[in-house]
């Protein structure tokens, strides 16, 4: 076998190994994403917390406002529907127990 033929065969072999490895990586990546095992290596954005109030400030610090849970808005909406007569008292109580987990 000549030198040029050997180089061509070597190049073809390398190309085939690269294609096989590339195909295997795509399959592995697809399976990991389907199974929920894939990791994202991008930096996660962490929520920025407000700086604690300093003791030297003259005004008293206000308590941080907690976000309102979703079920409160749902209960308020159901109460309005009950007042309008769209939802019965029994339906309201059943849904309230379901939302509160009672």
N, CA, C and O atoms as a DFTB+ gen file, in Angstrom:
408 C
 N C O
     1  1       0.857      -1.175       0.000
     2  2       0.000       0.000       0.000
     3  2       0.897       1.230       0.000
     4  3       1.887       1.300       0.728
     5  1       0.540       2.161      -0.804
     6  2       1.351       3.362      -0.925
     7  2       1.096       4.341       0.211
     8  3       0.138       4.213       0.974
     9  1       1.965       5.298       0.294
    10  2       1.883       6.305       1.360
    11  2       0.574       7.093       1.291
    12  3      -0.072       7.310       2.316
    13  1       0.182       7.521       0.092
    14  2      -1.036       8.318      -0.069
    15  2      -2.284       7.487       0.256
    16  3      -3.235       7.998       0.847
    17  1      -2.277       6.228      -0.124
    18  2      -3.418       5.357       0.157
    19  2      -3.538       5.128       1.666
    20  3      -4.643       5.076       2.206
    21  1      -2.409       4.994       2.330
    22  2      -2.419       4.792       3.778
    23  2      -2.955       6.032       4.504
    24  3      -3.734       5.922       5.451
    25  1      -2.521       7.220       4.042
    26  2      -3.030       8.453       4.644
    27  2      -4.527       8.605       4.426
    28  3      -5.241       9.032       5.333
    29  1      -5.012       8.264       3.244
    30  2      -6.440       8.354       2.948
    31  2      -7.233       7.385       3.814
    32  3      -8.298       7.733       4.325
    33  1      -6.722       6.178       3.980
    34  2      -7.417       5.190       4.818
    35  2      -7.438       5.659       6.272
    36  3      -8.447       5.516       6.962
    37  1      -6.328       6.214       6.728
    38  2      -6.252       6.725       8.092
    39  2      -7.246       7.868       8.291
    40  3      -7.942       7.928       9.305
    41  1      -7.303       8.775       7.310
    42  2      -8.224       9.903       7.382
    43  2      -9.670       9.419       7.398
    44  3     -10.487       9.941       8.156
    45  1      -9.991       8.433       6.575
    46  2     -11.358       7.895       6.550
    47  2     -11.713       7.233       7.881
    48  3     -12.833       7.363       8.374
    49  1     -10.750       6.528       8.448
    50  2     -10.985       5.879       9.740
    51  2     -11.223       6.900      10.846
    52  3     -12.108       6.723      11.684
    53  1     -10.435       7.958      10.846
    54  2     -10.597       9.013      11.849
    55  2     -11.961       9.692      11.694
    56  3     -12.648       9.965      12.678
    57  1     -12.339       9.958      10.443
    58  2     -13.628      10.599      10.187
    59  2     -14.779       9.710      10.676
    60  3     -15.743      10.194      11.270
    61  1     -14.661       8.404      10.418
    62  2     -15.721       7.485      10.850
    63  2     -15.788       7.416      12.374
    64  3     -16.887       7.380      12.927
    65  1     -14.652       7.396      13.067
    66  2     -14.651       7.371      14.535
    67  2     -15.270       8.644      15.106
    68  3     -16.002       8.600      16.095
    69  1     -14.967       9.782      14.473
    70  2     -15.542      11.045      14.925
    71  2     -17.059      11.040      14.753
    72  3     -17.795      11.448      15.651
    73  1     -17.518      10.574      13.588
    74  2     -18.957      10.516      13.352
    75  2     -19.655       9.602      14.354
    76  3     -20.727       9.934      14.859
    77  1     -19.054       8.461      14.638
    78  2     -19.644       7.516      15.597
    79  2     -19.689       8.136      16.989
    80  3     -20.710       8.060      17.673
    81  1     -18.583       8.748      17.410
    82  2     -18.557       9.370      18.735
    83  2     -19.568      10.509      18.808
    84  3     -20.240      10.682      19.825
    85  1     -19.675      11.274      17.743
    86  2     -20.616      12.386      17.702
    87  2     -22.055      11.881      17.798
    88  3     -22.865      12.440      18.538
    89  1     -22.367      10.828      17.053
    90  2     -23.704      10.233      17.077
    91  2     -24.024       9.685      18.476
    92  3     -25.135       9.859      18.977
    93  1     -23.045       9.027      19.096
    94  2     -23.267       8.481      20.443
    95  2     -23.513       9.602      21.443
    96  3     -24.358       9.458      22.327
    97  1     -22.792      10.720      21.323
    98  2     -22.982      11.849      22.232
    99  2     -24.371      12.452      22.060
   100  3     -25.024      12.792      23.046
   101  1     -24.831      12.587      20.811
   102  2     -26.183      13.110      20.581
   103  2     -27.233      12.202      21.187
   104  3     -28.195      12.681      21.787
   105  1     -27.060      10.884      21.037
   106  2     -28.016       9.942      21.629
   107  2     -27.991      10.035      23.154
   108  3     -29.038      10.041      23.801
   109  1     -26.798      10.107      23.715
   110  2     -26.667      10.201      25.173
   111  2     -27.324      11.483      25.684
   112  3     -28.031      11.468      26.691
   113  1     -27.087      12.570      24.994
   114  2     -27.665      13.849      25.382
   115  2     -29.188      13.808      25.282
   116  3     -29.884      14.334      26.149
   117  1     -29.702      13.185      24.227
   118  2     -31.155      13.073      24.043
   119  2     -31.768      12.239      25.167
   120  3     -32.807      12.608      25.715
   121  1     -31.130      11.110      25.515
   122  2     -31.654      10.257      26.591
   123  2     -31.602      10.974      27.938
   124  3     -32.541      10.879      28.729
   125  1     -30.525      11.682      28.197
   126  2     -30.409      12.398      29.458
   127  2     -31.481      13.468      29.571
   128  3     -32.040      13.670      30.649
   129  1     -31.777      14.155      28.475
   130  2     -32.804      15.190      28.541
   131  2     -34.183      14.561      28.715
   132  3     -35.034      15.131      29.399
   133  1     -34.421      13.398      28.108
   134  2     -35.707      12.714      28.275
   135  2     -35.883      12.194      29.697
   136  3     -36.997      12.193      30.222
   137  1     -34.803      11.756      30.321
   138  2     -34.870      11.192      31.665
   139  2     -34.706      12.255      32.741
   140  3     -34.812      11.950      33.929
   141  1     -34.451      13.489      32.346
   142  2     -34.291      14.555      33.325
   143  2     -32.950      14.537      34.016
   144  3     -32.815      15.099      35.103
   145  1     -31.953      13.909      33.418
   146  2     -30.640      13.800      34.055
   147  2     -29.650      14.815      33.498
   148  3     -28.520      14.900      33.977
   149  1     -30.055      15.575      32.507
   150  2     -29.133      16.499      31.860
   151  2     -28.826      17.673      32.776
   152  3     -29.720      18.212      33.428
   153  1     -27.587      18.058      32.821
   154  2     -27.175      19.174      33.671
   155  2     -26.894      20.386      32.805
   156  3     -26.300      20.285      31.731
   157  1     -27.326      21.506      33.285
   158  2     -26.992      22.754      32.614
   159  2     -25.827      23.369      33.366
   160  3     -25.876      23.529      34.585
   161  1     -24.795      23.708      32.643
   162  2     -23.610      24.248      33.278
   163  2     -23.569      25.760      33.214
   164  3     -22.539      26.368      33.505
   165  1     -24.685      26.373      32.834
   166  2     -24.751      27.820      32.844
   167  2     -24.952      28.286      34.281
   168  3     -25.628      27.605      35.052
   169  1     -24.395      29.407      34.652
   170  2     -24.560      29.878      36.034
   171  2     -26.021      30.205      36.315
   172  3     -26.688      30.890      35.539
   173  1     -26.494      29.701      37.438
   174  2     -27.876      29.970      37.823
   175  2     -27.962      31.344      38.462
   176  3     -27.090      31.756      39.226
   177  1     -29.037      32.036      38.127
   178  2     -29.224      33.360      38.695
   179  2     -29.861      33.210      40.072
   180  3     -30.965      32.683      40.209
   181  1     -29.152      33.679      41.076
   182  2     -29.673      33.613      42.423
   183  2     -30.411      34.910      42.730
   184  3     -29.977      35.984      42.312
   185  1     -31.528      34.819      43.459
   186  2     -32.262      36.047      43.769
   187  2     -31.426      36.965      44.654
   188  3     -30.756      36.520      45.586
   189  1     -31.480      38.224      44.347
   190  2     -30.733      39.215      45.111
   191  2     -31.585      39.636      46.301
   192  3     -32.705      40.120      46.138
   193  1     -31.050      39.447      47.482
   194  2     -31.780      39.813      48.692
   195  2     -31.467      41.259      49.056
   196  3     -30.373      41.762      48.802
   197  1     -32.446      41.908      49.651
   198  2     -32.250      43.288      50.078
   199  2     -31.257      43.327      51.234
   200  3     -31.211      42.420      52.065
   201  1     -30.482      44.367      51.269
   202  2     -29.499      44.512      52.343
   203  2     -30.229      44.739      53.660
   204  3     -31.235      45.447      53.688
   205  1     -29.744      44.153      54.750
   206  2     -30.405      44.356      56.038
   207  2     -30.302      45.810      56.472
   208  3     -29.296      46.468      56.203
   209  1     -31.334      46.318      57.140
   210  2     -31.284      47.715      57.575
   211  2     -30.179      47.922      58.607
   212  3     -29.889      47.047      59.422
   213  1     -29.591      49.073      58.547
   214  2     -28.516      49.370      59.496
   215  2     -29.104      49.929      60.787
   216  3     -30.195      50.500      60.787
   217  1     -28.389      49.764      61.861
   218  2     -28.859      50.227      63.168
   219  2     -28.738      51.742      63.298
   220  3     -29.348      52.333      64.189
   221  1     -27.969      52.372      62.434
   222  2     -27.755      53.813      62.542
   223  2     -28.867      54.627      61.893
   224  3     -28.901      55.847      62.056
   225  1     -29.766      53.994      61.170
   226  2     -30.822      54.758      60.503
   227  2     -31.810      55.291      61.537
   228  3     -32.109      54.614      62.521
   229  1     -32.315      56.498      61.314
   230  2     -33.216      57.148      62.262
   231  2     -34.625      56.566      62.184
   232  3     -35.279      56.424      63.217
   233  1     -35.106      56.228      61.003
   234  2     -36.462      55.692      60.847
   235  2     -36.474      54.205      61.171
   236  3     -35.520      53.493      60.857
   237  1     -37.553      53.731      61.799
   238  2     -37.627      52.293      62.092
   239  2     -37.773      51.515      60.782
   240  3     -38.407      51.972      59.831
   241  1     -37.177      50.350      60.765
   242  2     -37.197      49.524      59.552
   243  2     -38.557      48.862      59.413
   244  3     -39.112      48.346      60.383
   245  1     -39.083      48.883      58.207
   246  2     -40.362      48.229      57.938
   247  2     -40.119      46.741      57.735
   248  3     -39.085      46.339      57.203
   249  1     -41.076      45.930      58.162
   250  2     -40.965      44.483      57.999
   251  2     -41.084      44.151      56.515
   252  3     -41.884      44.764      55.808
   253  1     -40.304      43.195      56.041
   254  2     -40.404      42.835      54.622
   255  2     -41.776      42.225      54.325
   256  3     -42.316      41.452      55.117
   257  1     -42.318      42.590      53.175
   258  2     -43.639      42.108      52.796
   259  2     -43.487      40.761      52.108
   260  3     -42.790      40.642      51.101
   261  1     -44.144      39.747      52.661
   262  2     -44.096      38.412      52.081
   263  2     -45.078      38.338      50.912
   264  3     -46.154      38.931      50.976
   265  1     -44.728      37.628      49.861
   266  2     -45.659      37.499      48.745
   267  2     -46.899      36.711      49.169
   268  3     -46.821      35.778      49.968
   269  1     -48.016      37.103      48.624
   270  2     -49.282      36.474      48.972
   271  2     -49.384      35.117      48.279
   272  3     -49.173      35.023      47.070
   273  1     -49.707      34.063      49.038
   274  2     -49.851      32.748      48.393
   275  2     -50.982      32.763      47.369
   276  3     -51.919      33.554      47.476
   277  1     -50.884      31.884      46.380
   278  2     -51.856      31.843      45.305
   279  2     -53.248      31.464      45.789
   280  3     -54.249      31.929      45.245
   281  1     -53.307      30.619      46.815
   282  2     -54.623      30.145      47.247
   283  2     -55.463      31.262      47.866
   284  3     -56.689      31.158      47.895
   285  1     -54.831      32.325      48.360
   286  2     -55.599      33.429      48.942
   287  2     -56.383      34.148      47.846
   288  3     -57.557      34.468      48.029
   289  1     -55.741      34.398      46.722
   290  2     -56.430      35.040      45.604
   291  2     -57.567      34.155      45.106
   292  3     -58.640      34.646      44.757
   293  1     -57.322      32.847      45.076
   294  2     -58.362      31.910      44.635
   295  2     -59.540      31.908      45.612
   296  3     -60.695      31.862      45.189
   297  1     -59.257      31.956      46.903
   298  2     -60.330      31.999      47.904
   299  2     -61.136      33.293      47.794
   300  3     -62.360      33.275      47.924
   301  1     -60.462      34.398      47.559
   302  2     -61.174      35.676      47.402
   303  2     -62.092      35.645      46.179
   304  3     -63.213      36.150      46.222
   305  1     -61.614      35.057      45.108
   306  2     -62.425      34.949      43.902
   307  2     -63.636      34.058      44.146
   308  3     -64.740      34.372      43.701
   309  1     -63.433      32.947      44.851
   310  2     -64.549      32.057      45.169
   311  2     -65.564      32.731      46.093
   312  3     -66.770      32.524      45.954
   313  1     -65.068      33.543      47.043
   314  2     -65.978      34.257      47.946
   315  2     -66.845      35.241      47.169
   316  3     -68.032      35.394      47.460
   317  1     -66.253      35.903      46.183
   318  2     -67.042      36.818      45.349
   319  2     -68.097      36.060      44.559
   320  3     -69.235      36.513      44.439
   321  1     -67.719      34.906      44.021
   322  2     -68.689      34.099      43.272
   323  2     -69.806      33.604      44.187
   324  3     -70.959      33.505      43.768
   325  1     -69.462      33.291      45.444
   326  2     -70.484      32.849      46.402
   327  2     -71.438      33.996      46.718
   328  3     -72.649      33.790      46.808
   329  1     -70.894      35.213      46.887
   330  2     -71.739      36.370      47.167
   331  2     -72.661      36.692      46.001
   332  3     -73.778      37.168      46.204
   333  1     -72.206      36.439      44.798
   334  2     -73.027      36.701      43.622
   335  2     -74.050      35.595      43.382
   336  3     -74.944      35.744      42.549
   337  1     -73.921      34.493      44.108
   338  2     -74.868      33.396      43.965
   339  2     -74.498      32.404      42.878
   340  3     -75.299      31.528      42.551
   341  1     -73.308      32.518      42.312
   342  2     -72.878      31.607      41.252
   343  2     -72.426      30.275      41.847
   344  3     -72.651      29.214      41.265
   345  1     -71.790      30.344      43.008
   346  2     -71.297      29.146      43.687
   347  2     -72.081      28.990      44.982
   348  3     -72.295      29.957      45.713
   349  1     -72.509      27.752      45.259
   350  2     -73.252      27.510      46.501
   351  2     -72.291      27.462      47.687
   352  3     -71.076      27.364      47.517
   353  1     -72.861      27.535      48.896
   354  2     -72.057      27.506      50.121
   355  2     -71.315      26.173      50.239
   356  3     -70.161      26.145      50.666
   357  1     -71.964      25.075      49.866
   358  2     -71.328      23.755      49.958
   359  2     -70.139      23.645      48.995
   360  3     -69.092      23.101      49.348
   361  1     -70.315      24.167      47.775
   362  2     -69.230      24.143      46.798
   363  2     -68.062      25.011      47.274
   364  3     -66.896      24.652      47.106
   365  1     -68.395      26.151      47.865
   366  2     -67.359      27.041      48.378
   367  2     -66.565      26.356      49.487
   368  3     -65.335      26.392      49.479
   369  1     -67.253      25.736      50.434
   370  2     -66.577      25.064      51.553
   371  2     -65.717      23.898      51.055
   372  3     -64.602      23.689      51.534
   373  1     -66.247      23.143      50.089
   374  2     -65.481      22.004      49.549
   375  2     -64.193      22.482      48.881
   376  3     -63.126      21.905      49.091
   377  1     -64.300      23.536      48.077
   378  2     -63.123      24.055      47.385
   379  2     -62.144      24.687      48.371
   380  3     -60.931      24.584      48.188
   381  1     -62.654      25.336      49.409
   382  2     -61.791      25.938      50.422
   383  2     -60.993      24.847      51.137
   384  3     -59.794      25.004      51.366
   385  1     -61.647      23.756      51.484
   386  2     -60.941      22.652      52.144
   387  2     -59.879      22.064      51.218
   388  3     -58.789      21.700      51.660
   389  1     -60.210      21.974      49.925
   390  2     -59.254      21.433      48.968
   391  2     -58.039      22.351      48.850
   392  3     -56.906      21.870      48.836
   393  1     -58.255      23.659      48.766
   394  2     -57.150      24.599      48.619
   395  2     -56.286      24.657      49.862
   396  3     -55.063      24.760      49.765
   397  1     -56.901      24.592      51.020
   398  2     -56.153      24.680      52.272
   399  2     -55.556      23.336      52.691
   400  3     -54.739      23.277      53.610
   401  1     -55.962      22.263      52.020
   402  2     -55.428      20.934      52.346
   403  2     -55.975      20.395      53.639
   404  3     -55.278      19.671      54.349
   405  1     -57.203      20.728      53.962
   406  2     -57.824      20.263      55.199
   407  2     -58.565      18.973      54.956
   408  3     -59.158      18.418      55.881
